[in-house]
Amino acid sequence: MKAGIPLVIFQIFFWFCTTAIAQSGKITGTLTFEDGTPVIYASVFIQSIKKQALSDEKGKYELVDIPFGPYQVNVSSIEIQKHDFNIHIDKSNHKILTTLKRADDSELDEVLVEGASHKAEIETTGFAVNVIETKKASLQSLQTNDLLNRSVGVRVRQNGGLGSQVSYNLNGMSGNSVRIFIDGVPISTYGASFSLNTIPPALIERIEVYKGVIPAHLADDALGGAINVILKKGAMNNLTASVSYGSFNTQQANLSGSYRNANSGFTLKASGFYNYSDNDYKVWGKFVRNILPNGRYEYVRARRFNDAYKSYGANIQVGFTDKKWADQFYLGLNVSDDYNEIQHGTYMTIPYKGRFTESQANVVSVNYAKADFLTKGLEVTFNGMISDRKQVVNDTVKWNYNWFGEQSIGLNGVPILRPSGAQQGSPTINHINRNISTFRGGATYAITEKHRLVFSHMYYTIYRTQRDEMRRAVEREFIGTRDLTKNISALAYEATLFESKFKANLFGKYYQQKIDRMDPILITENGEQVKSEDKVTSDRNTTGYGLATSFAIKANLTLLLSGEKAVRMPSENEVFGSPGENIIENLGIRPEVSTNLNLGLRGGPYSINSDNKFSFYASGFLRDTKDKIVRRINPRQNDAVQTDPFENLGKTKSIGFEGEINYTWKNNLSVLLNFSKFNSVFNMRYDSNGNEYTFYNQQLPNEPFFTINSTVQYSFKNVVQKLSALNLYYSFGFVDRFYTTWLEIEDFRTPKQFIQDVGVNYVFPNEKLVLSADIRNIFNKQAYDNFAVQKPGRGFYLKLNYSINKF
């Protein structure tokens, strides 16, 4: 590799590993109330070294890998009065019994440290990662993608409103270069109706966003980054429900609950969701125009009229937790269904009417996890899923339409027909069936308390068939097949040295992918038509490696350095196409390879005084990529058929930086400000014939390269009722203008975007009931995204949350 990770980094890493040995111990404790009742789900936290644990149903907890020395331990929970105690670690194991007092009314105002401590622990592992917590956001009328879009270095690319096609940009890497996981499992297994756009924040514990360098436990070919959504897993008996209604007839509801029998360990978890929107928001501007009979453009202001979306789904898991033979064992079933109307092709220039998709998915799963499996220090995990996914692409309407939903009229006064007989090409009722199997196994072995080995392997296979009812009967008998099989293995060595100040993660990865495509065809032999098969097969394999390190310069100041030679194999849709997303196949597409480097600094929290605290994060990054896989950019926006394949884009390079500042005043005011800016250019000067490329050193099109986000929240306590809270929210987002094609002319350039939202929620006493109201895009500004597709304008939303804990 031309621009690999410098050898000196590895030399320094091995020197640290072989020279740094420090003694450490652990705390094994039990928390009880004064009457002897165990305190469950309390946070036990050592701030100075960012160590935390959560007490179980018996009040027990364990903190491990604590360097010898004096510490202050903080114990907190909404049920107890906050308690601190001091301890000096000078032996391998300290057993402690702590008796706590129940909380009085004043204690309910305290903010738990559990989330912040766990967030800090992940963000100081050396990877370029930020953790998004969802507790506050779950009370607002927000989608999960809204949270991601406000996070530093993340840009959510969406082709319209609720349910529209979504991709993600992390520091200039986008599309399938960014992999999405649900609890470490690729989200593609679940089907289109189970996506980040449809999973409400109320069902999510946290979101981990890894940029450029991906840890070994997420064994996948995530070259540009990974978004790992951790769903709520609390075993306590609880029930949570929410319902919301807003502009464009947007309706969302979700219900989740869990039950655990303390004696048998039997555990039941279930959740469900429903989403619907007409998505009939107004669009206007230079990208919204009707073509008059004489060919002249008429720029109009109109409502989207063929963009409705509906999805619903449920997940149930039954099993056992905290048993001798398993920490967790679940059998699960996930079912989901969606209906999605398609308003236009890649661009907004030609609206569709009557084109839609219907999708269903049924997924069965098994999950197993056990610490100290067979021997002390060995933790194993296994996740297996078999998915049956079905999709129908329906497009049979033959007329041309304008943005008012009316048939287009020609010069002769006769309605205009579509050139190929339907809205997007030839008429089709295309049934696409996918059988997907995903198996992921992992093992972590603690050699000592400071040294670990991590192994992970993922096996993924998809068998795809498609049958078009609009084809001739003889053609319908011929069913083509698409097969893709992928194996990815990862091995990592983790070390924590110098009294936990230095952390390192060295890893290697192996990638293998096989593709088979068969299309039945009719050929003529001896004057007769006979059936034959058109087959294409490819088998590729390669390797990658990387290193992530962090060094605590001070207790609250950490230097982060990471790098990886990353590889991404082409995905199913990039190879075989996706009719529902206007993507055509490209069987010759090659793997994408990139050298990714990150250098960052994370500091805080710092206390100016007892009331004012702030923290910050800053990072620079490099992405040097060969054969970048991108959607082909077609400058002919008025083409009647807007279908394009994915293709390789030679060499590209992205260099940029990002930063974030958090400020809090008491427990009332919180302010967050972040930005990201990068220069992502086509870096290949000459083609194979020695001719210079026209677009050499030009900014890649359709990439928002400069964004700013800010959120402000202020909380009032005891409003109207004692122990209640009133929270006010404000958010601001800026996106600099960018070109949507390689042609750098103003017609293909989005304007600068300034989008502002406000919201308020009221938390009733006992925190069971929460009522919220939000206004999105309060000044009704134009908001553009992927290929200049306009997103919703001003919208009003109401939401009601209700929860019952420990029934």
PDB file of N, CA, C and O in Angstrom, residues 572-633:
ATOM      1  N   GLU A 572     -24.712  -6.029  -2.491  1.00  0.00           N
ATOM      2  CA  GLU A 572     -25.661  -6.690  -3.383  1.00  0.00           C
ATOM      3  C   GLU A 572     -26.272  -5.716  -4.385  1.00  0.00           C
ATOM      4  O   GLU A 572     -26.319  -5.979  -5.590  1.00  0.00           O
ATOM      5  N   ASN A 573     -26.764  -4.558  -3.900  1.00  0.00           N
ATOM      6  CA  ASN A 573     -27.413  -3.600  -4.796  1.00  0.00           C
ATOM      7  C   ASN A 573     -26.435  -2.992  -5.793  1.00  0.00           C
ATOM      8  O   ASN A 573     -26.805  -2.668  -6.928  1.00  0.00           O
ATOM      9  N   GLU A 574     -25.171  -2.803  -5.378  1.00  0.00           N
ATOM     10  CA  GLU A 574     -24.176  -2.226  -6.281  1.00  0.00           C
ATOM     11  C   GLU A 574     -23.791  -3.209  -7.381  1.00  0.00           C
ATOM     12  O   GLU A 574     -23.463  -2.804  -8.496  1.00  0.00           O
ATOM     13  N   VAL A 575     -23.824  -4.489  -7.088  1.00  0.00           N
ATOM     14  CA  VAL A 575     -23.482  -5.505  -8.076  1.00  0.00           C
ATOM     15  C   VAL A 575     -24.696  -5.862  -8.936  1.00  0.00           C
ATOM     16  O   VAL A 575     -24.641  -5.831 -10.171  1.00  0.00           O
ATOM     17  N   PHE A 576     -25.818  -6.195  -8.282  1.00  0.00           N
ATOM     18  CA  PHE A 576     -26.991  -6.725  -8.984  1.00  0.00           C
ATOM     19  C   PHE A 576     -28.047  -5.672  -9.294  1.00  0.00           C
ATOM     20  O   PHE A 576     -29.026  -5.970  -9.974  1.00  0.00           O
ATOM     21  N   GLY A 577     -27.893  -4.446  -8.774  1.00  0.00           N
ATOM     22  CA  GLY A 577     -28.876  -3.404  -8.991  1.00  0.00           C
ATOM     23  C   GLY A 577     -30.046  -3.516  -8.025  1.00  0.00           C
ATOM     24  O   GLY A 577     -30.180  -4.482  -7.267  1.00  0.00           O
ATOM     25  N   SER A 578     -30.909  -2.489  -8.043  1.00  0.00           N
ATOM     26  CA  SER A 578     -32.095  -2.458  -7.191  1.00  0.00           C
ATOM     27  C   SER A 578     -33.187  -1.680  -7.913  1.00  0.00           C
ATOM     28  O   SER A 578     -33.168  -0.443  -7.924  1.00  0.00           O
ATOM     29  N   PRO A 579     -34.147  -2.361  -8.540  1.00  0.00           N
ATOM     30  CA  PRO A 579     -35.186  -1.660  -9.304  1.00  0.00           C
ATOM     31  C   PRO A 579     -35.965  -0.646  -8.476  1.00  0.00           C
ATOM     32  O   PRO A 579     -36.358   0.409  -8.977  1.00  0.00           O
ATOM     33  N   GLY A 580     -36.212  -0.959  -7.194  1.00  0.00           N
ATOM     34  CA  GLY A 580     -36.979  -0.053  -6.357  1.00  0.00           C
ATOM     35  C   GLY A 580     -36.260   1.245  -6.055  1.00  0.00           C
ATOM     36  O   GLY A 580     -36.878   2.225  -5.658  1.00  0.00           O
ATOM     37  N   GLU A 581     -34.935   1.261  -6.237  1.00  0.00           N
ATOM     38  CA  GLU A 581     -34.139   2.465  -5.971  1.00  0.00           C
ATOM     39  C   GLU A 581     -33.518   3.024  -7.242  1.00  0.00           C
ATOM     40  O   GLU A 581     -32.592   3.840  -7.180  1.00  0.00           O
ATOM     41  N   ASN A 582     -34.016   2.597  -8.401  1.00  0.00           N
ATOM     42  CA  ASN A 582     -33.554   3.096  -9.702  1.00  0.00           C
ATOM     43  C   ASN A 582     -32.064   2.828  -9.932  1.00  0.00           C
ATOM     44  O   ASN A 582     -31.356   3.637 -10.523  1.00  0.00           O
ATOM     45  N   ILE A 583     -31.577   1.679  -9.462  1.00  0.00           N
ATOM     46  CA  ILE A 583     -30.181   1.295  -9.608  1.00  0.00           C
ATOM     47  C   ILE A 583     -30.100   0.116 -10.573  1.00  0.00           C
ATOM     48  O   ILE A 583     -30.829  -0.867 -10.420  1.00  0.00           O
ATOM     49  N   ILE A 584     -29.227   0.197 -11.563  1.00  0.00           N
ATOM     50  CA  ILE A 584     -29.022  -0.920 -12.481  1.00  0.00           C
ATOM     51  C   ILE A 584     -27.717  -1.626 -12.141  1.00  0.00           C
ATOM     52  O   ILE A 584     -26.841  -1.064 -11.476  1.00  0.00           O
ATOM     53  N   GLU A 585     -27.572  -2.880 -12.594  1.00  0.00           N
ATOM     54  CA  GLU A 585     -26.460  -3.714 -12.144  1.00  0.00           C
ATOM     55  C   GLU A 585     -25.143  -3.329 -12.796  1.00  0.00           C
ATOM     56  O   GLU A 585     -25.098  -2.738 -13.879  1.00  0.00           O
ATOM     57  N   ASN A 586     -24.047  -3.695 -12.108  1.00  0.00           N
ATOM     58  CA  ASN A 586     -22.690  -3.535 -12.635  1.00  0.00           C
ATOM     59  C   ASN A 586     -21.876  -4.713 -12.108  1.00  0.00           C
ATOM     60  O   ASN A 586     -21.329  -4.664 -11.009  1.00  0.00           O
ATOM     61  N   LEU A 587     -21.809  -5.772 -12.900  1.00  0.00           N
ATOM     62  CA  LEU A 587     -21.158  -7.004 -12.449  1.00  0.00           C
ATOM     63  C   LEU A 587     -19.641  -6.886 -12.409  1.00  0.00           C
ATOM     64  O   LEU A 587     -18.977  -7.701 -11.772  1.00  0.00           O
ATOM     65  N   GLY A 588     -19.089  -5.880 -13.055  1.00  0.00           N
ATOM     66  CA  GLY A 588     -17.635  -5.734 -13.080  1.00  0.00           C
ATOM     67  C   GLY A 588     -17.088  -4.793 -12.031  1.00  0.00           C
ATOM     68  O   GLY A 588     -15.890  -4.469 -12.050  1.00  0.00           O
ATOM     69  N   ILE A 589     -17.921  -4.335 -11.115  1.00  0.00           N
ATOM     70  CA  ILE A 589     -17.464  -3.359 -10.129  1.00  0.00           C
ATOM     71  C   ILE A 589     -16.426  -3.987  -9.196  1.00  0.00           C
ATOM     72  O   ILE A 589     -16.539  -5.166  -8.816  1.00  0.00           O
ATOM     73  N   ARG A 590     -15.393  -3.222  -8.830  1.00  0.00           N
ATOM     74  CA  ARG A 590     -14.265  -3.738  -8.053  1.00  0.00           C
ATOM     75  C   ARG A 590     -14.363  -3.313  -6.585  1.00  0.00           C
ATOM     76  O   ARG A 590     -15.040  -2.331  -6.249  1.00  0.00           O
ATOM     77  N   PRO A 591     -13.649  -4.017  -5.682  1.00  0.00           N
ATOM     78  CA  PRO A 591     -13.609  -3.604  -4.270  1.00  0.00           C
ATOM     79  C   PRO A 591     -12.981  -2.219  -4.118  1.00  0.00           C
ATOM     80  O   PRO A 591     -12.148  -1.794  -4.932  1.00  0.00           O
ATOM     81  N   GLU A 592     -13.368  -1.563  -3.081  1.00  0.00           N
ATOM     82  CA  GLU A 592     -12.874  -0.226  -2.739  1.00  0.00           C
ATOM     83  C   GLU A 592     -11.826  -0.367  -1.627  1.00  0.00           C
ATOM     84  O   GLU A 592     -12.048  -1.085  -0.644  1.00  0.00           O
ATOM     85  N   VAL A 593     -10.676   0.284  -1.779  1.00  0.00           N
ATOM     86  CA  VAL A 593      -9.590   0.189  -0.794  1.00  0.00           C
ATOM     87  C   VAL A 593      -9.194   1.601  -0.379  1.00  0.00           C
ATOM     88  O   VAL A 593      -9.072   2.496  -1.211  1.00  0.00           O
ATOM     89  N   SER A 594      -8.977   1.793   0.923  1.00  0.00           N
ATOM     90  CA  SER A 594      -8.680   3.145   1.405  1.00  0.00           C
ATOM     91  C   SER A 594      -7.696   3.104   2.572  1.00  0.00           C
ATOM     92  O   SER A 594      -7.728   2.180   3.400  1.00  0.00           O
ATOM     93  N   THR A 595      -6.823   4.096   2.616  1.00  0.00           N
ATOM     94  CA  THR A 595      -5.983   4.328   3.782  1.00  0.00           C
ATOM     95  C   THR A 595      -6.627   5.435   4.601  1.00  0.00           C
ATOM     96  O   THR A 595      -6.793   6.563   4.122  1.00  0.00           O
ATOM     97  N   ASN A 596      -7.032   5.103   5.813  1.00  0.00           N
ATOM     98  CA  ASN A 596      -7.743   6.046   6.678  1.00  0.00           C
ATOM     99  C   ASN A 596      -6.898   6.377   7.896  1.00  0.00           C
ATOM    100  O   ASN A 596      -6.418   5.472   8.588  1.00  0.00           O
ATOM    101  N   LEU A 597      -6.724   7.657   8.171  1.00  0.00           N
ATOM    102  CA  LEU A 597      -5.960   8.121   9.330  1.00  0.00           C
ATOM    103  C   LEU A 597      -6.776   9.140  10.111  1.00  0.00           C
ATOM    104  O   LEU A 597      -7.454   9.990   9.518  1.00  0.00           O
ATOM    105  N   ASN A 598      -6.720   9.072  11.442  1.00  0.00           N
ATOM    106  CA  ASN A 598      -7.382  10.032  12.322  1.00  0.00           C
ATOM    107  C   ASN A 598      -6.417  10.463  13.423  1.00  0.00           C
ATOM    108  O   ASN A 598      -5.714   9.618  14.001  1.00  0.00           O
ATOM    109  N   LEU A 599      -6.399  11.748  13.720  1.00  0.00           N
ATOM    110  CA  LEU A 599      -5.634  12.273  14.846  1.00  0.00           C
ATOM    111  C   LEU A 599      -6.526  13.247  15.592  1.00  0.00           C
ATOM    112  O   LEU A 599      -6.989  14.242  15.013  1.00  0.00           O
ATOM    113  N   GLY A 600      -6.806  12.958  16.873  1.00  0.00           N
ATOM    114  CA  GLY A 600      -7.761  13.782  17.607  1.00  0.00           C
ATOM    115  C   GLY A 600      -7.355  14.041  19.040  1.00  0.00           C
ATOM    116  O   GLY A 600      -6.434  13.415  19.586  1.00  0.00           O
ATOM    117  N   LEU A 601      -8.080  14.963  19.660  1.00  0.00           N
ATOM    118  CA  LEU A 601      -7.865  15.341  21.053  1.00  0.00           C
ATOM    119  C   LEU A 601      -9.237  15.526  21.699  1.00  0.00           C
ATOM    120  O   LEU A 601     -10.081  16.236  21.168  1.00  0.00           O
ATOM    121  N   ARG A 602      -9.444  14.845  22.827  1.00  0.00           N
ATOM    122  CA  ARG A 602     -10.712  14.941  23.535  1.00  0.00           C
ATOM    123  C   ARG A 602     -10.443  15.405  24.961  1.00  0.00           C
ATOM    124  O   ARG A 602      -9.632  14.806  25.675  1.00  0.00           O
ATOM    125  N   GLY A 603     -11.116  16.477  25.381  1.00  0.00           N
ATOM    126  CA  GLY A 603     -10.885  17.032  26.711  1.00  0.00           C
ATOM    127  C   GLY A 603     -12.162  17.286  27.470  1.00  0.00           C
ATOM    128  O   GLY A 603     -13.209  17.571  26.886  1.00  0.00           O
ATOM    129  N   GLY A 604     -12.079  17.132  28.791  1.00  0.00           N
ATOM    130  CA  GLY A 604     -13.203  17.447  29.650  1.00  0.00           C
ATOM    131  C   GLY A 604     -13.783  16.228  30.326  1.00  0.00           C
ATOM    132  O   GLY A 604     -13.340  15.098  30.113  1.00  0.00           O
ATOM    133  N   PRO A 605     -14.798  16.489  31.160  1.00  0.00           N
ATOM    134  CA  PRO A 605     -15.364  17.825  31.430  1.00  0.00           C
ATOM    135  C   PRO A 605     -14.469  18.651  32.352  1.00  0.00           C
ATOM    136  O   PRO A 605     -13.850  18.116  33.276  1.00  0.00           O
ATOM    137  N   TYR A 606     -14.397  19.967  32.069  1.00  0.00           N
ATOM    138  CA  TYR A 606     -13.669  20.919  32.892  1.00  0.00           C
ATOM    139  C   TYR A 606     -14.682  21.769  33.652  1.00  0.00           C
ATOM    140  O   TYR A 606     -15.694  22.182  33.097  1.00  0.00           O
ATOM    141  N   SER A 607     -14.377  22.056  34.898  1.00  0.00           N
ATOM    142  CA  SER A 607     -15.272  22.864  35.742  1.00  0.00           C
ATOM    143  C   SER A 607     -14.675  24.234  35.948  1.00  0.00           C
ATOM    144  O   SER A 607     -13.584  24.375  36.519  1.00  0.00           O
ATOM    145  N   ILE A 608     -15.381  25.263  35.441  1.00  0.00           N
ATOM    146  CA  ILE A 608     -14.962  26.643  35.710  1.00  0.00           C
ATOM    147  C   ILE A 608     -15.265  26.969  37.158  1.00  0.00           C
ATOM    148  O   ILE A 608     -14.483  27.594  37.860  1.00  0.00           O
ATOM    149  N   ASN A 609     -16.416  26.563  37.612  1.00  0.00           N
ATOM    150  CA  ASN A 609     -16.797  26.582  39.023  1.00  0.00           C
ATOM    151  C   ASN A 609     -17.806  25.456  39.201  1.00  0.00           C
ATOM    152  O   ASN A 609     -17.964  24.619  38.311  1.00  0.00           O
ATOM    153  N   SER A 610     -18.505  25.413  40.301  1.00  0.00           N
ATOM    154  CA  SER A 610     -19.412  24.306  40.561  1.00  0.00           C
ATOM    155  C   SER A 610     -20.594  24.275  39.588  1.00  0.00           C
ATOM    156  O   SER A 610     -21.223  23.232  39.418  1.00  0.00           O
ATOM    157  N   ASP A 611     -20.875  25.412  38.927  1.00  0.00           N
ATOM    158  CA  ASP A 611     -22.041  25.488  38.053  1.00  0.00           C
ATOM    159  C   ASP A 611     -21.716  25.350  36.569  1.00  0.00           C
ATOM    160  O   ASP A 611     -22.561  24.925  35.786  1.00  0.00           O
ATOM    161  N   ASN A 612     -20.518  25.718  36.162  1.00  0.00           N
ATOM    162  CA  ASN A 612     -20.170  25.780  34.739  1.00  0.00           C
ATOM    163  C   ASN A 612     -19.180  24.680  34.361  1.00  0.00           C
ATOM    164  O   ASN A 612     -18.108  24.569  34.969  1.00  0.00           O
ATOM    165  N   LYS A 613     -19.553  23.890  33.360  1.00  0.00           N
ATOM    166  CA  LYS A 613     -18.683  22.820  32.889  1.00  0.00           C
ATOM    167  C   LYS A 613     -18.673  22.818  31.361  1.00  0.00           C
ATOM    168  O   LYS A 613     -19.661  23.182  30.723  1.00  0.00           O
ATOM    169  N   PHE A 614     -17.522  22.400  30.804  1.00  0.00           N
ATOM    170  CA  PHE A 614     -17.463  22.281  29.356  1.00  0.00           C
ATOM    171  C   PHE A 614     -16.497  21.155  28.973  1.00  0.00           C
ATOM    172  O   PHE A 614     -15.628  20.748  29.755  1.00  0.00           O
ATOM    173  N   SER A 615     -16.669  20.656  27.759  1.00  0.00           N
ATOM    174  CA  SER A 615     -15.781  19.655  27.194  1.00  0.00           C
ATOM    175  C   SER A 615     -15.623  19.942  25.711  1.00  0.00           C
ATOM    176  O   SER A 615     -16.420  20.685  25.116  1.00  0.00           O
ATOM    177  N   PHE A 616     -14.595  19.361  25.091  1.00  0.00           N
ATOM    178  CA  PHE A 616     -14.362  19.620  23.675  1.00  0.00           C
ATOM    179  C   PHE A 616     -13.776  18.381  22.995  1.00  0.00           C
ATOM    180  O   PHE A 616     -13.253  17.466  23.645  1.00  0.00           O
ATOM    181  N   TYR A 617     -13.865  18.399  21.671  1.00  0.00           N
ATOM    182  CA  TYR A 617     -13.294  17.338  20.845  1.00  0.00           C
ATOM    183  C   TYR A 617     -12.855  17.966  19.533  1.00  0.00           C
ATOM    184  O   TYR A 617     -13.565  18.784  18.939  1.00  0.00           O
ATOM    185  N   ALA A 618     -11.662  17.596  19.066  1.00  0.00           N
ATOM    186  CA  ALA A 618     -11.154  18.081  17.787  1.00  0.00           C
ATOM    187  C   ALA A 618     -10.403  16.950  17.108  1.00  0.00           C
ATOM    188  O   ALA A 618      -9.721  16.153  17.762  1.00  0.00           O
ATOM    189  N   SER A 619     -10.541  16.865  15.781  1.00  0.00           N
ATOM    190  CA  SER A 619      -9.901  15.764  15.062  1.00  0.00           C
ATOM    191  C   SER A 619      -9.619  16.172  13.624  1.00  0.00           C
ATOM    192  O   SER A 619     -10.403  16.892  13.000  1.00  0.00           O
ATOM    193  N   GLY A 620      -8.487  15.688  13.105  1.00  0.00           N
ATOM    194  CA  GLY A 620      -8.177  15.802  11.690  1.00  0.00           C
ATOM    195  C   GLY A 620      -8.193  14.420  11.072  1.00  0.00           C
ATOM    196  O   GLY A 620      -7.941  13.415  11.749  1.00  0.00           O
ATOM    197  N   PHE A 621      -8.482  14.326   9.769  1.00  0.00           N
ATOM    198  CA  PHE A 621      -8.606  13.019   9.161  1.00  0.00           C
ATOM    199  C   PHE A 621      -8.167  13.035   7.706  1.00  0.00           C
ATOM    200  O   PHE A 621      -8.174  14.076   7.030  1.00  0.00           O
ATOM    201  N   LEU A 622      -7.742  11.858   7.234  1.00  0.00           N
ATOM    202  CA  LEU A 622      -7.341  11.636   5.846  1.00  0.00           C
ATOM    203  C   LEU A 622      -8.009  10.367   5.349  1.00  0.00           C
ATOM    204  O   LEU A 622      -8.011   9.337   6.049  1.00  0.00           O
ATOM    205  N   ARG A 623      -8.571  10.414   4.145  1.00  0.00           N
ATOM    206  CA  ARG A 623      -9.125   9.245   3.481  1.00  0.00           C
ATOM    207  C   ARG A 623      -8.551   9.201   2.058  1.00  0.00           C
ATOM    208  O   ARG A 623      -8.951   9.982   1.194  1.00  0.00           O
ATOM    209  N   ASP A 624      -7.591   8.294   1.843  1.00  0.00           N
ATOM    210  CA  ASP A 624      -6.928   8.156   0.539  1.00  0.00           C
ATOM    211  C   ASP A 624      -7.452   6.869  -0.101  1.00  0.00           C
ATOM    212  O   ASP A 624      -7.075   5.764   0.303  1.00  0.00           O
ATOM    213  N   THR A 625      -8.317   7.007  -1.107  1.00  0.00           N
ATOM    214  CA  THR A 625      -9.119   5.882  -1.581  1.00  0.00           C
ATOM    215  C   THR A 625      -8.836   5.545  -3.035  1.00  0.00           C
ATOM    216  O   THR A 625      -8.692   6.436  -3.879  1.00  0.00           O
ATOM    217  N   LYS A 626      -8.786   4.244  -3.294  1.00  0.00           N
ATOM    218  CA  LYS A 626      -8.644   3.733  -4.662  1.00  0.00           C
ATOM    219  C   LYS A 626      -9.914   2.973  -5.031  1.00  0.00           C
ATOM    220  O   LYS A 626     -10.443   2.200  -4.234  1.00  0.00           O
ATOM    221  N   ASP A 627     -10.394   3.189  -6.235  1.00  0.00           N
ATOM    222  CA  ASP A 627     -11.609   2.533  -6.744  1.00  0.00           C
ATOM    223  C   ASP A 627     -12.826   2.836  -5.875  1.00  0.00           C
ATOM    224  O   ASP A 627     -13.641   1.951  -5.583  1.00  0.00           O
ATOM    225  N   LYS A 628     -12.968   4.072  -5.473  1.00  0.00           N
ATOM    226  CA  LYS A 628     -14.129   4.496  -4.679  1.00  0.00           C
ATOM    227  C   LYS A 628     -15.411   4.142  -5.428  1.00  0.00           C
ATOM    228  O   LYS A 628     -15.547   4.400  -6.618  1.00  0.00           O
ATOM    229  N   ILE A 629     -16.355   3.503  -4.713  1.00  0.00           N
ATOM    230  CA  ILE A 629     -17.622   3.091  -5.321  1.00  0.00           C
ATOM    231  C   ILE A 629     -18.652   4.200  -5.114  1.00  0.00           C
ATOM    232  O   ILE A 629     -18.972   4.548  -3.978  1.00  0.00           O
ATOM    233  N   VAL A 630     -19.155   4.755  -6.221  1.00  0.00           N
ATOM    234  CA  VAL A 630     -20.112   5.861  -6.154  1.00  0.00           C
ATOM    235  C   VAL A 630     -21.230   5.621  -7.163  1.00  0.00           C
ATOM    236  O   VAL A 630     -21.077   4.879  -8.138  1.00  0.00           O
ATOM    237  N   ARG A 631     -22.376   6.261  -6.923  1.00  0.00           N
ATOM    238  CA  ARG A 631     -23.470   6.258  -7.902  1.00  0.00           C
ATOM    239  C   ARG A 631     -23.063   7.142  -9.075  1.00  0.00           C
ATOM    240  O   ARG A 631     -22.562   8.262  -8.878  1.00  0.00           O
ATOM    241  N   ARG A 632     -23.234   6.649 -10.276  1.00  0.00           N
ATOM    242  CA  ARG A 632     -22.842   7.425 -11.448  1.00  0.00           C
ATOM    243  C   ARG A 632     -23.576   8.752 -11.479  1.00  0.00           C
ATOM    244  O   ARG A 632     -24.791   8.818 -11.276  1.00  0.00           O
ATOM    245  N   ILE A 633     -22.822   9.823 -11.715  1.00  0.00           N
ATOM    246  CA  ILE A 633     -23.392  11.169 -11.785  1.00  0.00           C
ATOM    247  C   ILE A 633     -23.814  11.440 -13.225  1.00  0.00           C
ATOM    248  O   ILE A 633     -22.985  11.471 -14.139  1.00  0.00           O
TER     249      ILE A 633
END
